[in-house]
PDB file of C-alpha atoms and ligand atoms in Angstrom:
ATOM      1  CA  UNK A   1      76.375 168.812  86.784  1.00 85.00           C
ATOM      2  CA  UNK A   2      79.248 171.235  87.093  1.00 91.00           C
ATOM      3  CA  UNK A   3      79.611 173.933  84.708  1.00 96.00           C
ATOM      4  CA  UNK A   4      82.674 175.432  83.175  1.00 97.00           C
ATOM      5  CA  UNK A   5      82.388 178.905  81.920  1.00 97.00           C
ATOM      6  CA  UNK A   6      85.161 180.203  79.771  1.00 97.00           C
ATOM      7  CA  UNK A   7      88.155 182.774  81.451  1.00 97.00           C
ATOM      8  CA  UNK A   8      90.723 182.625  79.369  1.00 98.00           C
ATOM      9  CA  UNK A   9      91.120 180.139  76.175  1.00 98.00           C
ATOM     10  CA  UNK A  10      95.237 178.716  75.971  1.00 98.00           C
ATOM     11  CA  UNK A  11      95.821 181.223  72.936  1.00 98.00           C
ATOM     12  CA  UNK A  12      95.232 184.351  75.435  1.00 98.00           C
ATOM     13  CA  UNK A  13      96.884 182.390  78.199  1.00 98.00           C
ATOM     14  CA  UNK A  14     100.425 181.874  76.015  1.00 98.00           C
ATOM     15  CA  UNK A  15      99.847 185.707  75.404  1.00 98.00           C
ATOM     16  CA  UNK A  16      99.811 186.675  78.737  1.00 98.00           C
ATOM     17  CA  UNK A  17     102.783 184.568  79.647  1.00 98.00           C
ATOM     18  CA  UNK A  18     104.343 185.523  76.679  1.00 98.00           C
ATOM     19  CA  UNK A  19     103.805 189.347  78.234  1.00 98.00           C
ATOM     20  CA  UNK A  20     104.928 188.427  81.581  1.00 98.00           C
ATOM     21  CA  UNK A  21     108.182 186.147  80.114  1.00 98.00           C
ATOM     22  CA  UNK A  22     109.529 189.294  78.782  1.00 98.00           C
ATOM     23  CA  UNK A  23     109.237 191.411  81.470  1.00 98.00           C
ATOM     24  CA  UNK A  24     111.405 189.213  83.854  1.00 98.00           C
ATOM     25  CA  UNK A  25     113.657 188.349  80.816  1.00 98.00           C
ATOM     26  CA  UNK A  26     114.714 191.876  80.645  1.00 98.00           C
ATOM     27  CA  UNK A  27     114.350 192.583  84.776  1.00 98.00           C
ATOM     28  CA  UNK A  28     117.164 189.219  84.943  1.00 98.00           C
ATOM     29  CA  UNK A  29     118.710 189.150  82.239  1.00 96.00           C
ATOM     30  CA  UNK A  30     122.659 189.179  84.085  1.00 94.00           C
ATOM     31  CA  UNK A  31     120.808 187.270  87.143  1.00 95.00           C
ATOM     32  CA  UNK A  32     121.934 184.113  89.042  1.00 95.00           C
ATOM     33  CA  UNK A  33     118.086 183.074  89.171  1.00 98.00           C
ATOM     34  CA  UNK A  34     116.142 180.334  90.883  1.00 98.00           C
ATOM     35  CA  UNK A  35     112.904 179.781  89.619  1.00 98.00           C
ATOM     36  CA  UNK A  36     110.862 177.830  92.451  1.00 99.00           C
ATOM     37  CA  UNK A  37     107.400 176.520  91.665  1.00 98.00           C
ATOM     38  CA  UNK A  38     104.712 175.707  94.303  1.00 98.00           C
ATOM     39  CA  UNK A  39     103.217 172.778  93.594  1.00 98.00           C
ATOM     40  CA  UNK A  40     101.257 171.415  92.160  1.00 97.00           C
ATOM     41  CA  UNK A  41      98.828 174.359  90.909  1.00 97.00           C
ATOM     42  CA  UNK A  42     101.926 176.154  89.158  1.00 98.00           C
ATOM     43  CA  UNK A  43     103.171 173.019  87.289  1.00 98.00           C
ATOM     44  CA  UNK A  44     101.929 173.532  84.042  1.00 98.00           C
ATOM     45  CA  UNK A  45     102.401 177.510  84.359  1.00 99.00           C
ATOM     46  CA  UNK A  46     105.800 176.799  85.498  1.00 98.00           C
ATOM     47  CA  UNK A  47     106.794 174.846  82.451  1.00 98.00           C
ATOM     48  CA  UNK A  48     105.338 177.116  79.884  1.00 98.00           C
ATOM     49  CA  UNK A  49     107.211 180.341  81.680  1.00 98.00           C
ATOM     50  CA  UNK A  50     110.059 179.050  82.068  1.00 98.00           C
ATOM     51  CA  UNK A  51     110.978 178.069  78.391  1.00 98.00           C
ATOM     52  CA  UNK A  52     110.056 181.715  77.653  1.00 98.00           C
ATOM     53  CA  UNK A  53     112.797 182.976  79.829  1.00 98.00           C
ATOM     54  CA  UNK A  54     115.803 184.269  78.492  1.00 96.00           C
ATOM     55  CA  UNK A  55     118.294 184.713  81.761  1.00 96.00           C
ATOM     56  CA  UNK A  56     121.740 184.447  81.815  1.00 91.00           C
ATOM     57  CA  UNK A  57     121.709 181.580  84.011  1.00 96.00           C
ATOM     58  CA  UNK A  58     118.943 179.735  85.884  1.00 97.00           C
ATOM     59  CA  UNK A  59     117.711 176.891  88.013  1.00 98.00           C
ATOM     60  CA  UNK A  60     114.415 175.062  89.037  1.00 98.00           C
ATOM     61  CA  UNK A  61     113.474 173.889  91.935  1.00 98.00           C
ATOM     62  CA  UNK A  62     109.618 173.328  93.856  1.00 98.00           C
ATOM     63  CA  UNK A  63     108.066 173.355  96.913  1.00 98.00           C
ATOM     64  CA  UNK A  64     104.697 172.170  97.961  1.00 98.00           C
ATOM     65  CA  UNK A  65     102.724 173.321 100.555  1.00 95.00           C
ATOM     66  CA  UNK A  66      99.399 172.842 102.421  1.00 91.00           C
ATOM     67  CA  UNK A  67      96.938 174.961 103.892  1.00 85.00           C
ATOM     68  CA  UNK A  68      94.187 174.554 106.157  1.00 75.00           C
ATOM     69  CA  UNK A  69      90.808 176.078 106.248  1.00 60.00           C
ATOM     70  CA  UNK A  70      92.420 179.319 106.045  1.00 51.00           C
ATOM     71  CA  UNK A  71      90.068 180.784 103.847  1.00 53.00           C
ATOM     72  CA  UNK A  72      87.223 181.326 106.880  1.00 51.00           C
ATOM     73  CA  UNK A  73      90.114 181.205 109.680  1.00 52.00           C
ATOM     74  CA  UNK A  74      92.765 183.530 110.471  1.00 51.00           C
ATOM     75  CA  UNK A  75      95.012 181.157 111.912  1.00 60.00           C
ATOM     76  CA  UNK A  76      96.407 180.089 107.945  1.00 70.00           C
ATOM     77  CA  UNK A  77      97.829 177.054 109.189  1.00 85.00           C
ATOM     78  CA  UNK A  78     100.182 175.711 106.601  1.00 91.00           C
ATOM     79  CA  UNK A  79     103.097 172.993 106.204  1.00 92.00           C
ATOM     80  CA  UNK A  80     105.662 172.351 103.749  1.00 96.00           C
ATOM     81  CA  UNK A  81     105.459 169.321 102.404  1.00 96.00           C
ATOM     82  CA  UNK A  82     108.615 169.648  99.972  1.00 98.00           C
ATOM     83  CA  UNK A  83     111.149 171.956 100.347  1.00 98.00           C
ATOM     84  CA  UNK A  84     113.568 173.113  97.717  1.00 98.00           C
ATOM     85  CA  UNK A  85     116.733 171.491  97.381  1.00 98.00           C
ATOM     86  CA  UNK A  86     118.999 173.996  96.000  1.00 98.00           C
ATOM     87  CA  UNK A  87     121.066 176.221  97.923  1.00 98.00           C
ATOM     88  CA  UNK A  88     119.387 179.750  97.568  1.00 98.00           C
ATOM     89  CA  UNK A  89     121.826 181.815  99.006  1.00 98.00           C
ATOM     90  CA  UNK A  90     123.276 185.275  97.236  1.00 98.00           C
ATOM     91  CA  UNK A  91     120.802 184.322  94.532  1.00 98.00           C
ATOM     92  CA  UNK A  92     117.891 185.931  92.745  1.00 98.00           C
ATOM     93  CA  UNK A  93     114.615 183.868  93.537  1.00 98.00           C
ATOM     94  CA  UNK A  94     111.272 184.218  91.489  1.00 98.00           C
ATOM     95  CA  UNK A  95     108.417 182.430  92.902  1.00 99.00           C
ATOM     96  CA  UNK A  96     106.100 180.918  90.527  1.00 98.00           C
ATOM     97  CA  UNK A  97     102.531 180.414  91.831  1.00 98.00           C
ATOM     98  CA  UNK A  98      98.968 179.511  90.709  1.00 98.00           C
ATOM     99  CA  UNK A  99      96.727 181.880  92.002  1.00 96.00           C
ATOM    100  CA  UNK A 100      97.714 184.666  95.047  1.00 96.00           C
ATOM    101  CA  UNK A 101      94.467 185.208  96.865  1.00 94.00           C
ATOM    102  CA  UNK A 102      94.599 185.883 100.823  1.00 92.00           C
ATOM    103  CA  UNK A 103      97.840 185.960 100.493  1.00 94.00           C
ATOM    104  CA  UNK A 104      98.487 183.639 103.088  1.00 93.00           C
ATOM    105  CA  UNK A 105     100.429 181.022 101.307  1.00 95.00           C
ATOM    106  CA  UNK A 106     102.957 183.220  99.374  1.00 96.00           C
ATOM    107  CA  UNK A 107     104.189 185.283 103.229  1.00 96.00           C
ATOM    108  CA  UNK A 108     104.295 182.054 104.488  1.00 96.00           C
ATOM    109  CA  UNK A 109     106.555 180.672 101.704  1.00 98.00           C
ATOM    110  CA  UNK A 110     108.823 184.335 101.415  1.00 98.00           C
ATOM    111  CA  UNK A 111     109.331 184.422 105.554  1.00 97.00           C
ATOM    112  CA  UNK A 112     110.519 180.642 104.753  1.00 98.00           C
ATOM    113  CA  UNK A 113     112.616 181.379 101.781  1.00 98.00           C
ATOM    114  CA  UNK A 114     114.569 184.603 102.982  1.00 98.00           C
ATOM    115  CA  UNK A 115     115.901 182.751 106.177  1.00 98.00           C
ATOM    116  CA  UNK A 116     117.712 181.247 103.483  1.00 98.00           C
ATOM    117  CA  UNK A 117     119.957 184.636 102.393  1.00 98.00           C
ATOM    118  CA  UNK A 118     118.851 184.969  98.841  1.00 98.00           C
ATOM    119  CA  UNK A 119     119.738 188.348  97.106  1.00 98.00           C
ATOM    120  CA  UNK A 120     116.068 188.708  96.357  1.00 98.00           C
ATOM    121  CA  UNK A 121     112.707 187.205  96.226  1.00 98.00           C
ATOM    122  CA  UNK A 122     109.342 188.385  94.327  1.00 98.00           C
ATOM    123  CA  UNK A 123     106.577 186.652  92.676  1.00 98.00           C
ATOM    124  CA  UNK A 124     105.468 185.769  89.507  1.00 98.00           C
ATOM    125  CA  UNK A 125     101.694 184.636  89.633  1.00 98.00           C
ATOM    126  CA  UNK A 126      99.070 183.418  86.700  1.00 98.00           C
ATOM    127  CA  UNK A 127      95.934 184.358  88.870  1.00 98.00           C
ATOM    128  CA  UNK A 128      95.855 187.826  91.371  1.00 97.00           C
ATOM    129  CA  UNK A 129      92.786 187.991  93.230  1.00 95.00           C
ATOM    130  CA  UNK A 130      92.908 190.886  94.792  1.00 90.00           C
ATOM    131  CA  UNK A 131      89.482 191.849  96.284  1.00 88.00           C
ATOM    132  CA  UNK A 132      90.822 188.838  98.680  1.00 87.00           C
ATOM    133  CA  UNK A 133      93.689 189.330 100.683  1.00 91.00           C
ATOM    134  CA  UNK A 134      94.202 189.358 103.615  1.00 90.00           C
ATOM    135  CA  UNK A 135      97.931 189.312 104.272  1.00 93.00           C
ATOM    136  CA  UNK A 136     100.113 192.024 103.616  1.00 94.00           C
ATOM    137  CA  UNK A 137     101.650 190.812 100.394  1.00 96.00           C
ATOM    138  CA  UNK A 138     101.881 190.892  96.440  1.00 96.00           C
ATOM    139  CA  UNK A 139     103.175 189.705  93.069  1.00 98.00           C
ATOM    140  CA  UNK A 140     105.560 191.929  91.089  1.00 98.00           C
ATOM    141  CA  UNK A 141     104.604 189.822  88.188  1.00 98.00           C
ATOM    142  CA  UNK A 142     100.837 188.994  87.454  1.00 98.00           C
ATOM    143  CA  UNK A 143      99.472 187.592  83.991  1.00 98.00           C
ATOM    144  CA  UNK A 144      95.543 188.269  85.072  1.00 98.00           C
ATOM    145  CA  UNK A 145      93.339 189.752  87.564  1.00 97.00           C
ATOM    146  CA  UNK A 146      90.448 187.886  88.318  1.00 96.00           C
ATOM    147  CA  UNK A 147      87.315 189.500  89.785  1.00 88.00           C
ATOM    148  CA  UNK A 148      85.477 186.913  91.950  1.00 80.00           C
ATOM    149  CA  UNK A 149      85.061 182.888  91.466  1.00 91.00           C
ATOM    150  CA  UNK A 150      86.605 179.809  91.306  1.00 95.00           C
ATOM    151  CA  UNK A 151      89.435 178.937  88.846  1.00 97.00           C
ATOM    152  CA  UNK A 152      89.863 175.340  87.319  1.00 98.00           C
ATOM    153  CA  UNK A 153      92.033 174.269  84.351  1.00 98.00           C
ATOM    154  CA  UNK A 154      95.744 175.186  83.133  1.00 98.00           C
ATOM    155  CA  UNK A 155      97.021 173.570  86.628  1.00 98.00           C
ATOM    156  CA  UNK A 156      94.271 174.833  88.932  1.00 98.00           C
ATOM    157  CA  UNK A 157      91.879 172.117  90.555  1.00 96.00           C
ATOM    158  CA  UNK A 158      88.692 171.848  92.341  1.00 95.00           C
ATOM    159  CA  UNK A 159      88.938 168.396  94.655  1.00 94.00           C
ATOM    160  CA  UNK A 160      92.445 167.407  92.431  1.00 96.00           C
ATOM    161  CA  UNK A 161      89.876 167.577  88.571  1.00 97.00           C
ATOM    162  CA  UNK A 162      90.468 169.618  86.396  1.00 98.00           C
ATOM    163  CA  UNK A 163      94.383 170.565  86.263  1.00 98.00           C
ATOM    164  CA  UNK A 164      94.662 169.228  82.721  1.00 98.00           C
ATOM    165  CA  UNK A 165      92.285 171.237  81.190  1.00 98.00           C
ATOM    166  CA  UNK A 166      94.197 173.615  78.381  1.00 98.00           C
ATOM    167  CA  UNK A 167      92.168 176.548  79.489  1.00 98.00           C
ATOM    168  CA  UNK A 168      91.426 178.616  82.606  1.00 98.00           C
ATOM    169  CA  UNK A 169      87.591 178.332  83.774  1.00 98.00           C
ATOM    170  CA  UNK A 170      84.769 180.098  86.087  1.00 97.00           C
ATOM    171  CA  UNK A 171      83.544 176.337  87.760  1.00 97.00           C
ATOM    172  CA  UNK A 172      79.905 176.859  88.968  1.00 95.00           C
ATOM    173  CA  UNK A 173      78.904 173.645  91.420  1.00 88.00           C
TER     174      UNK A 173
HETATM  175  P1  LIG B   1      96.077 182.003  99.542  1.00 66.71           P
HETATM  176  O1  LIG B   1      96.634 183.148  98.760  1.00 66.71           O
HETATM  177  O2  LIG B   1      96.924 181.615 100.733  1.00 66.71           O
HETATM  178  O3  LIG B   1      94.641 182.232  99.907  1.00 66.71           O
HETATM  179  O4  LIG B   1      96.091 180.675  98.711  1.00 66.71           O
HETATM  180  C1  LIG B   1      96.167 180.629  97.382  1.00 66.71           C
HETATM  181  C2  LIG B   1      96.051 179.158  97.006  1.00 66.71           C
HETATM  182  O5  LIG B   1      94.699 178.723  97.135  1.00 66.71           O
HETATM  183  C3  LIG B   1      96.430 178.981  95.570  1.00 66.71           C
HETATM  184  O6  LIG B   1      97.777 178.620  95.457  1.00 66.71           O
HETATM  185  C4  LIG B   1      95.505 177.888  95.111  1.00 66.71           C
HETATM  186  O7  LIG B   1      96.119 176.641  95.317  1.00 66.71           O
HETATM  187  C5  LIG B   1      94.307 177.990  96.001  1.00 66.71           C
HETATM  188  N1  LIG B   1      93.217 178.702  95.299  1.00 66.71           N
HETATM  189  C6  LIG B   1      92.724 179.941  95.601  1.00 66.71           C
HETATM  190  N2  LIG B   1      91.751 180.290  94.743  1.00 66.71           N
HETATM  191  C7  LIG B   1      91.627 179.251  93.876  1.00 66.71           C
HETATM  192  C8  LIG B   1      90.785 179.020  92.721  1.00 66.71           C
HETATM  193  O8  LIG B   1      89.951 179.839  92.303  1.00 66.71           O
HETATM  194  N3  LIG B   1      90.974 177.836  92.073  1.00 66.71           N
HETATM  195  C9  LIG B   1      91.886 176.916  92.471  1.00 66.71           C
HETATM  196  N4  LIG B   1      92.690 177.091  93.537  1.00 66.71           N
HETATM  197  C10 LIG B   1      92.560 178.245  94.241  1.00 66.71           C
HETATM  198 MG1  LIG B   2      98.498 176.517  95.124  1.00 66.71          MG
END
């Protein structure tokens, strides 16, 4: 059997978004913001950050991506399998993603995004594992820093299980 080893219960979760909300509150407050989620890891992230913002004006969008074996080769093959559907340009972007590990994924989805002319782009992430990377990248915004492991719960899967459960755990196969 699998076991699930406590990270962070939802109570110290909603505080650390609750941190995190506030600092991009204040950093966009007079901003023409678009929020763009990367499914589906950030989904329930996304929702719970978002209805702590408090922006002049902002809009949601998602984009969903997929990777391949990157983690053991450095080709970090990935498609887009959604792409956002709002027109980006002159505006202030915030990416909202699960976990930034290698690092991979999130140049990937910037190099895609700023061929697009937005004003700006950074990154809000739940999960920075930084002992990872691998590409030359990072999240202005972080809520944790995880050590080593593998995350489940709060959006995160293992083999698609898992994303429901309210809190963030170590899984040990
Ligand atoms: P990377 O930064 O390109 O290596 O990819 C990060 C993506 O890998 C995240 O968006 C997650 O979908 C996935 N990922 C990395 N570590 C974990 C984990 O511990 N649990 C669940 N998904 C993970
Ligand atoms: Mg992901």
């Amino acid at each position: 059997m699998p076991e699930l080893l406590p990270v962070l219960d939802r109570d110290a979760i909603a505080r650390k978004v609750d941190d995190v909300a506030r600092q991009i509150s204040s950093d966009y407050r007079n901003a023409d913001l678009v929020v763009i989620g990367v499914l589906k890891g950030a989904f329930i992230f996304m929702a719970d950050l978002t209805r702590r913002l408090d922006v002049n004006r902002m809009a949601i969008d998602f984009v969903q991506l997929a990777s391949y074996g990157h983690k053991s080769d450095s080709s970090g093959k990935i498609d887009l399998l959604k792409d956002i559907e709002i027109d980006i340009r002159g505006k202030d972007v915030l990416i909202v993603e699960d976990i930034l590990d290698t690092g991979l994924t999130l140049k990937y989805l910037k190099q895609h995004l700023l061929r697009r002319h937005p004003l700006s782009v950074k990154t809000c992430v739940l999960i920075d594992k930084k002992e990872r990377r691998r590409a030359d990248v990072n999240a202005e915004y972080v809520c944790h820093i995880a050590a080593e492991g593998f995350l489940v719960g709060y959006g995160l899967d293992y083999a698609e299980s898992y994303r429901n459960l309210p809190g963030i755990f170590n899984l040990k196969l």
